[in-house]
Coordinates of C-alpha atoms in Angstrom, one line a residue:
Chain O
M18 CA 0.0 0.0 0.0
K19 CA 1.1 3.6 -0.8
Y20 CA 0.0 6.8 1.0
T21 CA -0.3 10.5 0.3
E22 CA 0.4 13.4 2.7
D23 CA -3.3 14.0 2.4
H24 CA -4.0 10.7 4.3
E25 CA -5.2 8.7 1.3
W26 CA -4.1 5.1 0.7
L27 CA -3.6 3.6 -2.7
R28 CA -3.6 -0.1 -3.5
V29 CA -2.7 -1.5 -6.9
E30 CA -5.2 -4.0 -8.3
G31 CA -4.1 -5.2 -11.7
D32 CA -3.7 -2.1 -13.8
L33 CA -6.0 -0.1 -11.6
V34 CA -5.4 1.8 -8.3
V35 CA -8.0 1.7 -5.5
V36 CA -8.1 4.8 -3.3
G37 CA -9.5 5.4 0.2
I38 CA -8.5 7.3 3.4
T39 CA -6.4 6.0 6.2
A40 CA -7.6 5.0 9.7
H41 CA -5.8 8.0 11.1
A42 CA -7.8 10.3 8.8
S43 CA -11.1 8.7 9.6
E44 CA -10.4 9.1 13.3
Q45 CA -9.5 12.7 12.8
L46 CA -12.7 13.3 10.8
G47 CA -15.0 11.8 13.4
D48 CA -18.3 10.1 12.5
V49 CA -18.7 10.3 8.7
V50 CA -22.3 11.1 7.7
F51 CA -22.0 11.9 4.0
V52 CA -19.8 10.9 1.0
E53 CA -20.1 12.3 -2.5
L54 CA -18.3 10.3 -5.2
P55 CA -17.2 11.4 -8.6
D56 CA -18.8 10.3 -11.8
V57 CA -17.3 7.2 -13.5
G58 CA -15.5 8.3 -16.6
T59 CA -14.2 11.5 -15.2
T60 CA -10.7 12.4 -16.2
V61 CA -8.8 13.9 -13.3
S62 CA -5.5 15.5 -12.6
K63 CA -3.5 15.1 -9.5
G64 CA -4.8 17.5 -6.9
D65 CA -8.4 17.8 -8.3
E66 CA -11.1 17.5 -5.7
V67 CA -12.9 14.2 -6.4
V68 CA -14.7 13.1 -3.2
V69 CA -16.5 15.2 -0.6
I70 CA -16.6 13.7 2.9
E71 CA -18.7 15.3 5.6
S72 CA -18.4 14.2 9.2
V73 CA -20.5 15.4 12.2
K74 CA -17.9 18.1 12.5
A75 CA -17.0 19.5 9.1
A76 CA -16.8 19.0 5.4
S77 CA -13.5 17.9 3.7
E78 CA -12.4 17.0 0.3
I79 CA -10.3 14.2 -1.1
A80 CA -8.0 15.1 -4.0
A81 CA -7.0 12.8 -6.9
P82 CA -3.7 11.3 -5.8
L83 CA -2.4 10.9 -9.4
D84 CA -3.4 11.8 -13.0
G85 CA -5.9 9.4 -14.5
E86 CA -9.5 8.4 -15.1
I87 CA -12.1 7.3 -12.5
V88 CA -13.3 3.9 -13.7
E89 CA -15.3 2.6 -10.8
V90 CA -16.8 4.1 -7.6
N91 CA -18.0 2.3 -4.4
P92 CA -21.8 3.0 -4.0
E93 CA -21.8 1.2 -0.7
V94 CA -19.7 3.9 0.9
A95 CA -22.2 6.6 -0.2
D96 CA -25.1 4.5 1.1
N97 CA -23.4 3.8 4.4
P98 CA -21.0 6.7 5.2
G99 CA -20.3 5.2 8.6
S100 CA -18.3 2.5 6.9
V101 CA -15.5 5.0 6.5
N102 CA -15.1 4.9 10.3
E103 CA -15.6 1.2 10.6
D104 CA -13.4 -0.1 7.8
P105 CA -11.5 2.7 6.2
T106 CA -8.8 0.6 4.5
G107 CA -11.1 -2.2 3.5
A108 CA -14.8 -2.0 2.6
A109 CA -14.8 1.8 2.5
W110 CA -12.7 2.4 -0.6
F111 CA -13.9 5.4 -2.6
F112 CA -13.0 4.9 -6.2
K113 CA -10.7 2.9 -8.6
M114 CA -8.7 4.8 -11.2
K115 CA -6.8 4.0 -14.2
V116 CA -3.6 6.0 -13.8
A117 CA -1.7 7.5 -16.6
D118 CA 1.6 6.1 -15.2
L119 CA 1.8 3.4 -12.6
A120 CA 5.4 4.4 -11.9
A121 CA 4.1 7.6 -10.4
L122 CA 3.2 5.5 -7.4
D123 CA 6.8 5.2 -6.6
G124 CA 6.9 8.9 -5.7
L125 CA 4.3 8.4 -2.9
L126 CA 4.9 7.5 0.8
D127 CA 5.4 3.9 1.9
E128 CA 3.9 2.7 5.2
A129 CA 6.9 3.6 7.2
A130 CA 7.1 7.1 5.8
Y131 CA 3.3 7.6 6.4
N132 CA 3.5 6.4 9.9
A133 CA 6.4 8.8 10.5
L134 CA 4.3 11.6 9.1
I135 CA 1.4 11.0 11.5
G136 CA 3.8 10.5 14.3
Chain P
M27 CA -3.9 27.1 25.3
S28 CA -2.3 28.7 28.4
D29 CA -4.6 31.7 28.5
L30 CA -7.7 29.5 28.4
K31 CA -9.7 28.9 31.6
R32 CA -10.6 25.5 32.9
T33 CA -13.7 24.3 34.6
A34 CA -13.8 22.4 37.9
L35 CA -14.2 19.2 35.9
Y36 CA -11.1 19.7 33.7
D37 CA -9.2 16.8 35.3
L38 CA -12.2 14.5 35.0
H39 CA -12.5 15.4 31.3
I40 CA -8.9 14.4 30.7
E41 CA -9.4 11.2 32.7
L42 CA -12.5 10.3 30.6
G43 CA -10.5 10.8 27.4
G44 CA -12.2 14.0 26.4
K45 CA -10.9 15.9 23.4
L46 CA -10.5 19.4 24.6
V47 CA -10.9 22.5 22.4
P48 CA -11.0 26.2 23.0
F49 CA -14.5 27.4 23.4
A50 CA -15.6 30.8 24.6
G51 CA -12.3 31.2 26.5
Y52 CA -12.4 27.8 28.1
E53 CA -10.8 24.4 27.4
M54 CA -13.9 22.3 26.9
P55 CA -14.5 18.7 25.8
V56 CA -15.9 18.6 22.2
Q57 CA -16.3 14.8 22.4
Y58 CA -15.2 11.8 24.4
P59 CA -14.0 8.4 23.0
M60 CA -17.7 7.4 22.3
G61 CA -17.8 10.1 19.6
V62 CA -20.3 12.7 18.7
L63 CA -22.8 10.5 16.9
K64 CA -23.1 7.9 19.7
E65 CA -23.0 10.6 22.4
H66 CA -26.0 12.2 20.7
L67 CA -27.9 9.0 20.4
H68 CA -27.0 8.0 24.0
T69 CA -28.5 11.2 25.3
R70 CA -31.8 10.6 23.5
A71 CA -31.9 6.9 24.6
A72 CA -30.6 7.1 28.2
A73 CA -28.9 10.1 29.8
G74 CA -26.0 12.4 29.0
L75 CA -23.9 14.5 31.4
F76 CA -22.7 17.8 30.1
D77 CA -20.2 20.2 31.7
V78 CA -21.6 23.7 31.1
S79 CA -19.7 25.4 33.8
H80 CA -18.4 27.9 31.3
M81 CA -21.8 29.6 31.3
G82 CA -22.4 32.6 33.5
Q83 CA -24.5 32.3 36.7
I84 CA -25.7 35.6 38.0
L85 CA -27.6 36.4 41.2
M86 CA -29.7 39.5 41.2
T87 CA -31.3 41.0 44.3
A88 CA -33.2 44.3 44.5
K89 CA -31.8 46.7 47.1
S90 CA -35.3 46.9 48.4
G91 CA -35.3 43.2 49.1
R92 CA -38.4 42.7 47.0
V93 CA -38.2 40.2 44.2
E94 CA -40.8 42.2 42.3
D95 CA -38.4 45.1 42.2
A96 CA -35.7 42.9 40.8
A97 CA -38.2 41.6 38.2
L98 CA -39.3 45.1 37.2
A99 CA -35.7 46.2 36.9
L100 CA -34.8 43.3 34.7
E101 CA -37.8 44.0 32.5
T102 CA -36.2 47.2 31.4
L103 CA -33.5 45.1 29.6
V104 CA -35.6 42.2 28.3
P105 CA -38.9 42.0 26.4
V106 CA -40.1 39.3 28.7
D107 CA -42.7 39.2 31.5
V108 CA -40.4 38.7 34.5
L109 CA -42.9 40.0 37.1
G110 CA -45.3 37.3 36.1
L111 CA -42.7 34.6 36.7
K112 CA -43.8 32.7 39.8
E113 CA -41.5 31.6 42.6
G114 CA -39.8 28.4 41.7
R115 CA -40.2 28.9 38.0
Q116 CA -37.8 29.7 35.2
R117 CA -38.3 31.3 31.8
Y118 CA -36.3 32.0 28.6
A119 CA -35.4 35.6 28.0
L120 CA -33.4 37.9 25.7
F121 CA -31.3 41.0 26.3
T122 CA -32.1 43.4 23.5
D123 CA -30.2 46.5 22.4
E124 CA -31.5 49.9 21.4
D125 CA -31.8 48.8 17.7
G126 CA -33.9 45.7 18.7
G127 CA -31.0 43.3 18.1
I128 CA -30.2 40.5 20.6
L129 CA -27.3 40.9 23.0
D130 CA -27.7 37.5 24.5
D131 CA -30.3 34.9 25.4
L132 CA -30.6 33.6 28.9
M133 CA -32.6 31.8 31.5
V134 CA -34.2 33.7 34.4
A135 CA -35.5 32.0 37.6
N136 CA -37.5 33.5 40.4
R137 CA -36.0 32.1 43.6
G138 CA -38.4 33.7 46.1
D139 CA -36.4 36.8 47.2
H140 CA -34.1 37.1 44.2
L141 CA -33.6 36.2 40.6
F142 CA -31.0 33.7 39.2
L143 CA -29.8 34.2 35.6
V144 CA -27.9 31.8 33.4
V145 CA -26.2 33.4 30.4
N146 CA -23.9 32.3 27.6
A147 CA -20.2 31.9 28.3
A148 CA -19.0 34.1 25.5
C149 CA -21.4 36.9 26.6
K150 CA -21.2 36.6 30.4
D151 CA -18.7 39.5 31.1
H152 CA -20.6 41.8 28.7
D153 CA -24.0 40.8 30.2
F154 CA -22.7 41.4 33.7
A155 CA -21.4 44.8 32.9
H156 CA -24.7 45.6 31.1
L157 CA -26.7 44.6 34.2
K158 CA -24.3 46.6 36.5
T159 CA -24.5 49.7 34.3
H160 CA -28.3 49.8 33.9
L161 CA -29.5 48.2 37.1
G162 CA -26.6 48.6 39.5
A163 CA -28.3 51.5 41.3
T164 CA -31.3 49.5 42.3
C165 CA -30.0 45.9 42.4
D166 CA -27.2 44.0 43.9
L167 CA -25.6 41.8 41.2
G168 CA -23.2 38.9 41.8
M169 CA -21.4 36.7 39.3
V170 CA -21.2 33.2 40.8
T171 CA -17.6 32.1 40.4
D172 CA -17.4 29.1 42.8
R173 CA -20.0 26.9 41.2
A174 CA -19.9 24.4 38.4
L175 CA -22.9 23.9 36.1
L176 CA -23.8 20.4 34.9
A177 CA -26.7 19.3 32.6
L178 CA -28.1 15.8 32.8
Q179 CA -30.3 15.2 29.8
G180 CA -32.3 12.4 28.4
P181 CA -35.2 10.0 29.3
A182 CA -33.2 8.3 32.1
A183 CA -32.1 11.7 33.6
E184 CA -34.9 11.7 36.2
M185 CA -34.2 8.2 37.4
A186 CA -30.5 8.8 37.6
L187 CA -30.6 12.1 39.5
A188 CA -33.4 10.8 41.8
R189 CA -30.9 8.2 43.1
L190 CA -28.9 11.1 44.6
V191 CA -31.7 13.6 45.1
P192 CA -35.0 11.7 45.4
D193 CA -37.5 14.5 45.3
V194 CA -36.4 15.9 41.9
V195 CA -39.2 13.8 40.6
D196 CA -41.6 16.4 41.9
L197 CA -40.1 19.1 39.6
K198 CA -41.9 19.9 36.3
F199 CA -40.4 21.4 33.2
M200 CA -39.0 24.8 34.0
D201 CA -39.3 24.4 37.7
V202 CA -36.3 25.4 39.9
A203 CA -35.4 24.3 43.4
I204 CA -32.6 24.2 45.9
R205 CA -31.8 20.7 47.1
Q206 CA -29.2 19.2 49.4
W207 CA -26.8 16.4 48.3
D208 CA -24.4 15.3 50.9
S209 CA -23.3 18.7 52.3
A210 CA -23.6 20.4 49.0
E211 CA -26.4 22.8 48.1
L212 CA -27.6 22.1 44.5
W213 CA -29.5 24.6 42.5
I214 CA -31.6 22.5 40.2
S215 CA -33.8 23.4 37.2
R216 CA -35.7 21.0 35.1
S217 CA -34.6 22.3 31.7
G218 CA -31.9 21.9 29.1
Y219 CA -30.7 22.4 25.6
T220 CA -31.4 19.1 24.0
G221 CA -35.2 18.8 23.7
E222 CA -35.1 16.0 26.2
D223 CA -36.4 15.8 29.7
G224 CA -33.6 16.7 32.0
F225 CA -32.0 18.9 34.6
E226 CA -29.4 21.7 34.9
I227 CA -27.6 21.5 38.2
S228 CA -25.4 24.2 39.7
V229 CA -23.1 22.6 42.2
P230 CA -20.3 24.1 44.4
E231 CA -17.0 23.5 42.6
K232 CA -15.5 21.5 45.4
F233 CA -18.3 18.9 45.1
A234 CA -18.5 19.1 41.3
T235 CA -16.2 16.2 40.4
S236 CA -17.6 13.8 43.1
F237 CA -21.1 14.6 42.1
A238 CA -20.3 14.1 38.4
R239 CA -18.5 10.8 39.2
R240 CA -21.6 9.5 41.1
L241 CA -23.7 10.2 38.1
L242 CA -21.2 8.8 35.6
A243 CA -21.0 5.6 37.6
M244 CA -24.6 4.8 36.7
D245 CA -25.1 2.6 33.7
E246 CA -27.5 5.1 32.0
V247 CA -25.2 8.1 32.2
A248 CA -22.4 8.9 29.8
P249 CA -20.3 12.1 29.4
I250 CA -21.3 14.2 26.4
G251 CA -19.2 16.9 24.7
L252 CA -20.0 20.1 22.9
G253 CA -20.3 18.4 19.5
A254 CA -23.3 16.4 20.5
R255 CA -24.7 19.3 22.5
D256 CA -24.8 21.2 19.2
S257 CA -26.5 18.5 17.1
L258 CA -29.0 17.9 20.0
R259 CA -30.0 21.5 20.3
L260 CA -30.2 21.9 16.5
E261 CA -32.6 18.9 16.2
A262 CA -34.6 20.5 19.0
G263 CA -34.8 23.7 16.9
M264 CA -33.0 25.8 19.6
C265 CA -30.9 28.9 18.8
L266 CA -27.2 29.1 19.3
Y267 CA -26.3 32.7 20.2
G268 CA -23.7 34.3 17.9
H269 CA -24.9 32.0 15.1
D270 CA -28.7 31.9 14.8
I271 CA -29.3 35.1 16.7
D272 CA -27.1 38.1 17.4
T273 CA -27.2 41.9 17.4
T274 CA -28.2 41.9 13.8
T275 CA -31.3 39.9 14.4
S276 CA -34.4 40.9 16.3
P277 CA -36.4 38.5 18.5
V278 CA -39.2 38.7 15.9
E279 CA -36.9 37.9 13.0
G280 CA -35.4 35.2 15.2
N281 CA -38.8 33.5 15.5
L282 CA -38.7 34.0 19.2
T283 CA -42.0 35.9 19.6
W284 CA -43.2 33.1 22.0
A285 CA -40.6 34.5 24.5
I286 CA -42.4 37.9 24.5
Q287 CA -45.4 37.5 26.7
K288 CA -48.7 39.5 26.4
A289 CA -47.8 41.8 29.3
R290 CA -44.9 43.4 27.3
R291 CA -46.7 43.6 23.9
A292 CA -48.9 46.4 22.5
G293 CA -51.9 46.7 24.8
G294 CA -50.2 44.7 27.6
V295 CA -50.1 45.9 31.2
R296 CA -46.4 46.7 30.9
E297 CA -46.2 47.4 27.1
G298 CA -42.7 48.2 25.8
G299 CA -40.2 49.6 28.2
F300 CA -37.3 47.5 26.9
P301 CA -34.4 48.4 24.6
G302 CA -35.5 48.3 21.0
A303 CA -39.2 48.3 21.8
A304 CA -40.2 50.5 18.9
R305 CA -38.8 48.1 16.3
I306 CA -39.8 45.0 18.1
L307 CA -43.4 46.1 18.7
A308 CA -43.7 47.3 15.1
E309 CA -42.4 43.9 13.9
L310 CA -44.9 42.1 16.1
A311 CA -47.7 44.2 14.6
D312 CA -46.6 44.2 11.0
G313 CA -44.4 41.1 10.7
P314 CA -40.7 41.1 10.0
S315 CA -39.2 41.1 6.5
R316 CA -37.2 38.0 7.2
R317 CA -37.5 35.1 9.7
R318 CA -35.5 32.2 11.1
V319 CA -36.9 29.0 9.7
G320 CA -36.0 25.3 9.8
L321 CA -34.7 23.6 6.6
R322 CA -34.5 20.0 5.6
P323 CA -32.1 19.4 2.7
E324 CA -33.7 17.0 0.2
G325 CA -30.5 15.2 -0.4
R326 CA -28.0 13.8 2.1
A327 CA -25.4 16.5 2.0
P328 CA -25.3 18.6 5.2
M329 CA -25.7 22.4 4.6
R330 CA -23.6 24.3 7.1
E331 CA -23.4 27.7 8.6
G332 CA -22.8 30.4 6.0
T333 CA -24.3 28.6 3.1
E334 CA -26.2 31.0 0.9
L335 CA -29.8 30.3 -0.1
F336 CA -31.4 31.1 -3.5
A337 CA -35.0 31.1 -4.8
G338 CA -34.1 29.1 -8.0
T339 CA -31.6 26.7 -9.4
E340 CA -29.7 29.3 -11.4
G341 CA -28.9 33.0 -11.2
G342 CA -30.4 35.6 -8.9
N343 CA -29.1 37.1 -5.7
P344 CA -29.1 35.1 -2.4
I345 CA -32.4 35.4 -0.5
G346 CA -31.0 34.1 2.8
R347 CA -28.3 32.3 4.6
I348 CA -27.9 29.2 6.8
T349 CA -26.9 30.1 10.4
S350 CA -26.6 26.5 11.7
G351 CA -26.6 23.3 9.9
G352 CA -25.3 19.7 10.1
F353 CA -26.4 16.1 10.4
G354 CA -29.1 15.1 12.8
P355 CA -28.2 11.6 14.2
S356 CA -31.7 11.0 15.5
I357 CA -33.5 12.2 12.4
E358 CA -30.9 10.4 10.4
G359 CA -30.4 13.2 7.9
P360 CA -29.2 16.7 7.4
M361 CA -30.9 19.7 9.0
A362 CA -30.4 23.4 9.1
M363 CA -31.8 26.7 10.2
G364 CA -31.4 30.0 8.6
Y365 CA -33.0 33.3 7.6
L366 CA -35.4 33.7 4.7
P367 CA -37.9 36.2 3.5
A368 CA -40.9 36.0 5.9
D369 CA -43.4 35.5 3.1
L370 CA -42.0 32.1 2.3
T371 CA -44.1 29.4 4.1
E372 CA -43.4 25.9 5.3
G373 CA -43.1 23.5 2.4
T374 CA -41.4 26.0 0.1
V375 CA -38.3 24.7 -1.6
V376 CA -35.2 26.9 -1.7
Y377 CA -31.8 26.2 -3.1
A378 CA -28.5 26.1 -1.1
E379 CA -25.3 26.7 -3.0
L380 CA -22.9 24.0 -2.0
R381 CA -19.6 23.5 -3.8
G382 CA -20.9 25.4 -6.8
K383 CA -24.1 23.4 -7.0
R384 CA -27.6 24.5 -6.1
L385 CA -29.3 21.8 -4.0
P386 CA -32.9 21.8 -2.8
A387 CA -34.0 22.2 0.8
V388 CA -37.5 22.5 2.0
I389 CA -38.7 25.0 4.7
A390 CA -39.7 22.7 7.6
P391 CA -41.3 23.0 11.0
M392 CA -39.0 22.9 14.1
P393 CA -38.2 21.1 16.3
F394 CA -37.0 18.5 13.9
Q395 CA -37.0 16.0 16.7
P396 CA -40.1 16.1 19.0
N397 CA -39.5 17.6 22.5
Q398 CA -39.9 15.2 25.5
Y399 CA -40.4 17.7 28.3
K400 CA -42.1 16.6 31.5
R401 CA -44.7 19.3 32.0

């Protein structure tokens, strides 16, 4: 698994990348009550806001971690936003993307680097 | 956070795992490990214990010694019938300013020979100075600084508190009483800020932690932070001062006309005689141009404070603004309140601009969650 400084995790699945948020992020957010997912087929650039997450406290946005295209979203997480708190790195993935260049993942944080970041 | 004040329960909040945040000059728990959502639901299902010691507790006694004189003095600052408040009863009130805006909202209790006021934390120094300036010649005013204030709210609150103070079962909604627990004198009112049955209990600081521990040791009682306090009060349709009401909103605009009793209205026995009376009485007669209303977003996205409201899906200027909004755990959906033109009635759909999109919300009656008061 790879990580971003914005507390996203990325898992490679064949030629696709699955994206979600880390347990640390979900704890910081508090109880998630709303998730808005992007449309399948959307072309995104790294840094584009693609997912809206609202917790009982505040709204936050998830940015595309890499350039690519959204090819699948997880409707379960929109139907049951609380799953982001229950299983952030498993059932509560947000979207799968076809990235322009899988090698770009090498520039992201590995688990040790991410754990160091969140201290 | 060195310049922030701490309540008498600070150490207990830490011990309970409370997440402390700055609030109105105090370090206060926004949530405990249970989390905002579960704390909210626990309060509605059983009983929640809140530390509201940051709020101001003020004693007001007329120099004449007559409570009627204290009531009449306070009436010069609030559009409320204080004289008609019977001994042992409490009532909601508002300090208004000369322009008819709201300086603060508060509770007033008649305690036989004096009045007891509970005011908002962020306003308490200003309120006290306001009282001193205007009423200091006729009344003795004292800010209570050696007492904590706790709220015990929820359907199990009565049973829980009655284990320590059996005769609280005799109190009805908005009754106040002084009761003894151990060697501590408790000032108890049957009221709260959640829409549930419950009590607010002023307890001497040196007994506050032991009293809170006794309640928290009961299965029904959990500690609840400011996060759930906010979602509970919003479901109950109650205003948060500084957000839903402030000096730019009048009591009539704020949809708080129920707090202005007949005696203070046009034709009443003590008509007017409070700051901003000209505007407030005119708005009571003619209606305000805008009014605070409840809103239920039609989708699932919460609409938060500051969100602008529009009449249509495209173009036009904003017709109003959301002043409080979020997710209601008990109603299992988003909810908000805000100001809209007064001619828009319940059932009207307006559009909130959220992240560049106009999303529908319907003007809805409040409270969103039915009250459970024990009258």
